[in-house]
Amino acid sequence: GQPSPQQRTETLGFYESDRGRKKKRSLSDLSLLRFISAELTRGYFLEHNEAKYTERRERVYTCMRIPKELEKLMFFGIFLCLDAFLYVFTLLPLRVFLAMFRFITLPCYGLRDRRLLQPAQVCDILKGVILVICYFMMHYVDYSMMYHLIRGQSVIKLYIIYNMLEVADRLISSFGQDILDALYWTATEPKERKRAHIGVIPHFLMAVLYVFLHAILIMVQATTLNVAFNSHNKSLLTIMMSNNFVEIKGSVFKKFEKNNLFQMSNSDIKERFTNYVLLLIVCLRNMEQFSWNPDHLWVLFPDVCMVVASEIAVDIVKHAFITKFNDITADVYSEYRASLAFDLVSSRQKNAYTDYSDSVSRRMGFIPLPLAVLLIRVVTSSIKVQGVLAYVCVVLFYCGLISLKVLNSIVLLGKSCQYVKEAKMEEKLFNPVLTATPGKPAGKQQGTFKSTQGISTDENGSTSVTNQPMHQKENMPSLLVTSNSDQFLTTPDGEEKDISQDSSELKHRSAKKDLLEIDRFTICGNRID
């Protein structure tokens, strides 16, 4: 039956002694050798956190793809800037000549149209006159005196001056394009409208003053870079190159969205192309000082390569870490390239509302007029043309520039059409957004007017993107493609909706803009810290 109290006591004592022996055995297991053995043989399974490690691997692959995708965008963007830059030297003089010829011979044909000149011709004449006036004004600026004045400054002072010039260049470029756009619109707007501007002449004087001051600013930049190249210990050049790496600190550790990165990419394209032109000016000035000795060109070549390599390296590192920290894929650069290609294709349409060079200026902040004025000034002062053979060489060189411009434009247009097709953006060319004239609702006008912008179709059914714009009649309702001060080439939003629905959608659209609405100065500095 029941165990006696003595037996219970013996049983409990047995269990307690057994528990004590196990505890002593477990304490003996915690030896140093067993700890080292456990550390050496301990295992773990990465597949238990597969998503995390897959994401880390994709980040590595993204960083490895960034140099290739970024340089594709840079290569395409630099040739876009080159196309707009060559336009000033090649096609713009011919267009100005044709516009002046039309203006002179207009009485022979009679006034068939209320406009003496087409808006594009007026803008071309204004650009040509500004270019000529600023070129003659630049003759009053002594480059040699400026060079020796800058060379006499200390290294640290020159470093500060160069940084200030970079900031001033960005600020004056943002305001300068607005000045030029205001001049073009003031000179070409319909005269029936109420006068709401100060006149064409004040705008023209402001534009001339801007181009002249901007050209002087770029000349000071080129002179500072020339002093750095000619310094004996190259300390100034090293400091100026290290300034590019300081840019990484100011950009990498900030939050970037897709549109902000597009703005920065456009800025980098413009900065790289401008640096190439500055290096060309420095080489021309140095070669002139050494009587065009080819051996001196090889002396400058290592420094030029060092500046270009540092610029490329900084851009790659900056964009690689920005995409890493903000979880942006490398495919976004293909979208940026398609957006730039869309600008080019849209500017070739039948009823385009802007010239392509102006579109590049707004998108990237690259304004070719000041840079062209400075380059013409440097070339004419460095190269002396004497004799008939020299003028023949100049004519042949000009024909070569025209051939280069035409070839570059054809290749860019073909590649742009390819990029737009790959990005499936063709429908945006056929369905532009229309805005109503002030004081009239958009809904009523959409029923009476059909958009004519888009790729024009000939009678044979072939499409064309290079036809000239057709002048609209004066009594036709004034409807334009959406082009606010810095907003253009917007994507179609469909039919008009109620005001209540628009107010709810407006907040959503403002948070996520289309890439085609982003230019160099729209969201300048609008970064989330």
Short mmCIF file of C-alpha atoms in Angstrom, two decimals, residues 223-523:
data_model
loop_
_atom_site.label_atom_id
_atom_site.label_comp_id
_atom_site.label_asym_id
_atom_site.label_seq_id
_atom_site.Cartn_x
_atom_site.Cartn_y
_atom_site.Cartn_z
CA THR A 223 40.94 82.57 -66.50
CA THR A 224 41.06 81.05 -63.01
CA LEU A 225 41.32 77.59 -64.54
CA ASN A 226 44.07 78.83 -66.85
CA VAL A 227 46.03 80.19 -63.86
CA ALA A 228 45.65 76.80 -62.17
CA PHE A 229 47.05 75.05 -65.26
CA ASN A 230 50.03 77.39 -65.48
CA SER A 231 50.94 77.33 -61.77
CA HIS A 232 54.28 75.69 -61.07
CA ASN A 233 53.33 73.35 -58.22
CA LYS A 234 49.80 72.61 -59.46
CA SER A 235 48.48 73.22 -55.94
CA LEU A 236 45.62 75.39 -57.15
CA LEU A 237 44.54 72.80 -59.70
CA THR A 238 44.57 70.12 -57.00
CA ILE A 239 42.46 72.27 -54.68
CA MET A 240 39.98 73.04 -57.44
CA MET A 241 39.67 69.34 -58.25
CA SER A 242 39.15 68.50 -54.57
CA ASN A 243 36.20 70.88 -54.66
CA ASN A 244 34.37 68.28 -56.73
CA PHE A 245 34.74 65.74 -53.94
CA VAL A 246 33.29 68.23 -51.46
CA GLU A 247 30.19 68.13 -53.64
CA ILE A 248 29.75 64.47 -52.67
CA LYS A 249 29.38 65.42 -49.01
CA GLY A 250 26.71 67.98 -49.78
CA SER A 251 24.63 65.65 -51.93
CA VAL A 252 24.98 62.04 -50.83
CA PHE A 253 23.62 62.36 -47.30
CA LYS A 254 20.35 64.04 -48.30
CA LYS A 255 17.07 62.47 -49.20
CA PHE A 256 16.43 62.47 -52.94
CA GLU A 257 13.33 61.60 -54.84
CA LYS A 258 13.12 60.58 -58.46
CA ASN A 259 12.47 64.12 -59.69
CA ASN A 260 15.24 65.62 -57.57
CA LEU A 261 17.72 63.14 -59.00
CA PHE A 262 16.57 64.08 -62.52
CA GLN A 263 17.29 67.71 -61.75
CA MET A 264 20.74 66.84 -60.42
CA SER A 265 21.48 64.71 -63.50
CA ASN A 266 20.60 67.60 -65.80
CA SER A 267 22.82 69.89 -63.76
CA ASP A 268 25.72 67.43 -64.00
CA ILE A 269 25.30 67.20 -67.79
CA LYS A 270 25.37 70.98 -68.13
CA GLU A 271 28.34 71.29 -65.76
CA ARG A 272 30.36 68.65 -67.60
CA PHE A 273 29.74 70.20 -71.02
CA THR A 274 30.60 73.67 -69.72
CA ASN A 275 33.83 72.33 -68.27
CA TYR A 276 34.74 70.85 -71.64
CA VAL A 277 34.26 74.25 -73.30
CA LEU A 278 36.30 75.93 -70.55
CA LEU A 279 39.12 73.44 -71.09
CA LEU A 280 38.97 74.20 -74.82
CA ILE A 281 39.31 77.92 -74.09
CA VAL A 282 42.25 77.28 -71.75
CA CYS A 283 44.01 75.19 -74.40
CA LEU A 284 43.46 77.87 -77.05
CA ARG A 285 44.90 80.59 -74.84
CA ASN A 286 47.91 78.51 -73.88
CA MET A 287 48.61 77.42 -77.43
CA GLU A 288 48.50 81.06 -78.53
CA GLN A 289 51.06 82.03 -75.90
CA PHE A 290 53.42 79.30 -77.14
CA SER A 291 52.99 80.19 -80.84
CA TRP A 292 50.86 77.11 -81.52
CA ASN A 293 53.67 74.71 -80.71
CA PRO A 294 52.24 71.15 -80.83
CA ASP A 295 54.65 69.99 -78.14
CA HIS A 296 52.97 72.24 -75.56
CA LEU A 297 49.66 70.50 -76.20
CA TRP A 298 51.13 67.30 -74.78
CA VAL A 299 52.17 69.26 -71.70
CA LEU A 300 48.56 70.30 -71.12
CA PHE A 301 47.13 66.89 -71.95
CA PRO A 302 47.79 65.20 -68.54
CA ASP A 303 46.16 68.06 -66.64
CA VAL A 304 43.14 68.04 -68.94
CA CYS A 305 42.74 64.28 -68.49
CA MET A 306 43.06 64.65 -64.73
CA VAL A 307 40.28 67.28 -64.58
CA VAL A 308 37.97 65.21 -66.81
CA ALA A 309 38.67 61.98 -64.88
CA SER A 310 37.99 63.62 -61.53
CA GLU A 311 34.69 65.01 -62.82
CA ILE A 312 33.59 61.58 -64.08
CA ALA A 313 34.68 59.83 -60.87
CA VAL A 314 32.82 62.31 -58.66
CA ASP A 315 29.62 61.95 -60.68
CA ILE A 316 29.76 58.15 -60.54
CA VAL A 317 30.39 58.01 -56.79
CA LYS A 318 27.75 60.65 -56.08
CA HIS A 319 25.01 58.99 -58.10
CA ALA A 320 25.92 55.49 -56.91
CA PHE A 321 25.47 56.37 -53.24
CA ILE A 322 22.42 58.56 -53.83
CA THR A 323 20.64 55.67 -55.52
CA LYS A 324 21.80 53.31 -52.77
CA PHE A 325 20.62 55.44 -49.85
CA ASN A 326 17.27 56.30 -51.49
CA ASP A 327 16.42 52.86 -52.93
CA ILE A 328 16.34 54.10 -56.53
CA THR A 329 16.98 51.57 -59.28
CA ALA A 330 19.44 52.09 -62.11
CA ASP A 331 16.59 51.89 -64.63
CA VAL A 332 15.59 55.42 -63.68
CA TYR A 333 18.37 56.81 -65.89
CA SER A 334 16.69 55.24 -68.91
CA GLU A 335 13.55 57.18 -67.99
CA TYR A 336 15.58 60.38 -67.72
CA ARG A 337 17.08 59.74 -71.14
CA ALA A 338 13.62 59.11 -72.60
CA SER A 339 12.39 62.40 -71.12
CA LEU A 340 15.24 64.31 -72.76
CA ALA A 341 14.55 62.49 -76.03
CA PHE A 342 10.89 63.46 -75.74
CA ASP A 343 11.91 67.14 -75.69
CA LEU A 344 13.84 66.73 -78.91
CA VAL A 345 11.05 64.88 -80.71
CA SER A 346 8.42 67.35 -79.50
CA SER A 347 10.44 70.34 -80.72
CA ARG A 348 10.44 68.84 -84.24
CA GLN A 349 6.68 68.65 -84.46
CA LYS A 350 4.58 70.75 -86.76
CA ASN A 351 3.15 73.09 -84.12
CA ALA A 352 5.97 73.08 -81.58
CA TYR A 353 5.79 76.04 -79.23
CA THR A 354 9.49 76.39 -78.49
CA ASP A 355 12.83 76.01 -80.18
CA TYR A 356 14.91 73.02 -79.15
CA SER A 357 17.84 75.15 -77.96
CA ASP A 358 15.48 76.99 -75.61
CA SER A 359 14.04 73.67 -74.45
CA VAL A 360 17.53 72.46 -73.51
CA SER A 361 18.14 75.75 -71.71
CA ARG A 362 15.05 75.33 -69.58
CA ARG A 363 15.57 71.64 -68.92
CA MET A 364 19.29 71.64 -68.06
CA GLY A 365 20.03 75.27 -67.29
CA PHE A 366 22.45 75.39 -70.23
CA ILE A 367 22.21 78.75 -72.01
CA PRO A 368 24.44 78.71 -75.10
CA LEU A 369 24.48 82.45 -75.90
CA PRO A 370 26.98 83.64 -73.22
CA LEU A 371 29.27 80.68 -73.80
CA ALA A 372 29.13 81.23 -77.57
CA VAL A 373 29.98 84.93 -77.16
CA LEU A 374 33.03 84.08 -75.07
CA LEU A 375 34.23 81.34 -77.42
CA ILE A 376 33.90 83.61 -80.46
CA ARG A 377 35.82 86.32 -78.60
CA VAL A 378 38.64 83.94 -77.64
CA VAL A 379 38.89 82.34 -81.11
CA THR A 380 38.96 85.66 -82.97
CA SER A 381 41.61 87.06 -80.63
CA SER A 382 43.75 83.91 -80.70
CA ILE A 383 43.63 83.13 -84.44
CA LYS A 384 44.56 85.80 -86.96
CA VAL A 385 42.98 85.46 -90.41
CA GLN A 386 45.14 87.00 -93.14
CA GLY A 387 45.15 86.27 -96.83
CA VAL A 388 42.79 84.59 -99.25
CA LEU A 389 43.82 81.08 -98.25
CA ALA A 390 43.00 81.82 -94.62
CA TYR A 391 39.49 82.97 -95.53
CA VAL A 392 39.01 79.86 -97.66
CA CYS A 393 39.98 77.76 -94.63
CA VAL A 394 37.45 79.69 -92.53
CA VAL A 395 34.69 78.98 -95.07
CA LEU A 396 35.63 75.29 -95.19
CA PHE A 397 35.67 75.16 -91.39
CA TYR A 398 32.20 76.73 -91.28
CA CYS A 399 30.92 74.17 -93.78
CA GLY A 400 32.41 71.45 -91.63
CA LEU A 401 30.58 72.82 -88.58
CA ILE A 402 27.30 72.82 -90.50
CA SER A 403 27.91 69.23 -91.58
CA LEU A 404 28.68 68.25 -88.00
CA LYS A 405 25.53 69.99 -86.77
CA VAL A 406 23.32 68.30 -89.36
CA LEU A 407 24.85 64.88 -88.75
CA ASN A 408 24.56 65.29 -84.99
CA SER A 409 20.92 66.39 -85.29
CA ILE A 410 20.00 63.45 -87.53
CA VAL A 411 21.62 60.89 -85.22
CA LEU A 412 20.07 62.48 -82.12
CA LEU A 413 16.63 62.56 -83.69
CA GLY A 414 16.87 58.90 -84.66
CA LYS A 415 18.06 57.83 -81.22
CA SER A 416 15.43 60.02 -79.55
CA CYS A 417 12.64 58.38 -81.52
CA GLN A 418 14.03 55.02 -80.47
CA TYR A 419 14.17 55.99 -76.78
CA VAL A 420 10.65 57.44 -76.88
CA LYS A 421 9.33 54.27 -78.49
CA GLU A 422 11.08 52.05 -75.95
CA ALA A 423 9.60 54.12 -73.11
CA LYS A 424 6.12 53.88 -74.73
CA MET A 425 5.66 57.64 -74.74
CA GLU A 426 4.31 57.99 -78.30
CA GLU A 427 0.78 58.67 -77.09
CA LYS A 428 1.97 61.80 -75.31
CA LEU A 429 3.02 63.20 -78.67
CA PHE A 430 -0.44 62.67 -80.16
CA ASN A 431 -2.43 63.76 -77.10
CA PRO A 432 -1.01 67.06 -75.80
CA VAL A 433 -2.65 68.88 -72.92
CA LEU A 434 -4.62 71.97 -73.91
CA THR A 435 -5.23 74.99 -71.75
CA ALA A 436 -7.92 77.56 -72.28
CA THR A 437 -7.43 81.26 -72.71
CA PRO A 438 -7.89 83.41 -69.62
CA GLY A 439 -11.50 84.12 -68.86
CA LYS A 440 -12.93 81.19 -70.85
CA PRO A 441 -13.64 77.72 -69.47
CA ALA A 442 -11.64 74.90 -70.90
CA GLY A 443 -14.55 72.54 -71.23
CA LYS A 444 -16.42 74.69 -73.74
CA GLN A 445 -13.41 75.32 -75.90
CA GLN A 446 -12.44 71.69 -76.10
CA GLY A 447 -15.66 71.00 -77.94
CA THR A 448 -14.97 73.62 -80.60
CA PHE A 449 -11.26 73.16 -81.14
CA LYS A 450 -9.23 70.09 -81.88
CA SER A 451 -5.52 69.92 -81.18
CA THR A 452 -3.33 70.07 -84.23
CA GLN A 453 -0.12 69.45 -82.37
CA GLY A 454 1.38 66.06 -82.87
CA ILE A 455 3.27 64.32 -85.59
CA SER A 456 1.82 65.66 -88.82
CA THR A 457 0.57 63.31 -91.51
CA ASP A 458 1.02 63.99 -95.18
CA GLU A 459 -1.49 63.15 -97.88
CA ASN A 460 0.40 59.97 -98.64
CA GLY A 461 0.05 58.85 -95.03
CA SER A 462 3.69 59.40 -94.06
CA THR A 463 4.40 61.05 -90.77
CA SER A 464 6.64 64.05 -90.34
CA VAL A 465 8.24 65.64 -87.31
CA THR A 466 10.23 68.33 -89.06
CA ASN A 467 7.58 70.49 -90.72
CA GLN A 468 7.40 74.20 -90.04
CA PRO A 469 4.67 75.49 -87.70
CA MET A 470 1.49 76.71 -89.33
CA HIS A 471 0.33 80.17 -88.36
CA GLN A 472 -3.12 80.12 -86.77
CA LYS A 473 -5.80 82.57 -87.73
CA GLU A 474 -6.41 85.53 -85.51
CA ASN A 475 -10.08 84.71 -84.86
CA MET A 476 -9.28 81.17 -83.75
CA PRO A 477 -9.45 80.60 -80.00
CA SER A 478 -5.99 80.90 -78.53
CA LEU A 479 -5.15 77.49 -77.21
CA LEU A 480 -1.60 76.54 -76.35
CA VAL A 481 0.16 73.48 -75.07
CA THR A 482 0.66 73.81 -71.37
CA SER A 483 3.84 75.81 -70.87
CA ASN A 484 3.99 77.66 -67.61
CA SER A 485 7.09 79.58 -66.63
CA ASP A 486 9.19 76.49 -66.08
CA GLN A 487 6.69 73.73 -66.92
CA PHE A 488 6.38 72.20 -70.33
CA LEU A 489 5.69 68.96 -72.16
CA THR A 490 3.29 67.71 -69.54
CA THR A 491 1.62 64.36 -69.85
CA PRO A 492 -2.04 64.17 -70.85
CA ASP A 493 -4.43 63.92 -67.92
CA GLY A 494 -7.54 62.86 -69.85
CA GLU A 495 -10.89 64.58 -69.94
CA GLU A 496 -11.87 67.45 -67.67
CA LYS A 497 -13.47 66.39 -64.41
CA ASP A 498 -15.49 68.12 -61.75
CA ILE A 499 -13.90 70.70 -59.51
CA SER A 500 -14.33 68.49 -56.48
CA GLN A 501 -12.45 65.65 -58.15
CA ASP A 502 -9.72 67.98 -59.40
CA SER A 503 -9.09 69.31 -55.91
CA SER A 504 -8.62 65.80 -54.55
CA GLU A 505 -6.32 64.79 -57.41
CA LEU A 506 -4.25 67.95 -57.27
CA LYS A 507 -2.70 66.99 -53.96
CA HIS A 508 -1.76 63.59 -55.31
CA ARG A 509 -0.19 65.06 -58.47
CA SER A 510 1.78 67.68 -56.59
CA ALA A 511 3.42 64.99 -54.49
CA LYS A 512 4.57 63.02 -57.54
CA LYS A 513 5.34 65.11 -60.61
CA ASP A 514 5.89 63.72 -64.05
CA LEU A 515 9.47 63.80 -65.26
CA LEU A 516 8.43 65.91 -68.23
CA GLU A 517 7.42 68.69 -65.82
CA ILE A 518 10.82 68.90 -64.15
CA ASP A 519 13.47 71.26 -65.41
CA ARG A 520 16.70 72.57 -64.00
CA PHE A 521 15.23 75.41 -61.95
CA THR A 522 11.70 74.32 -61.05
CA ILE A 523 12.66 72.47 -57.88
#
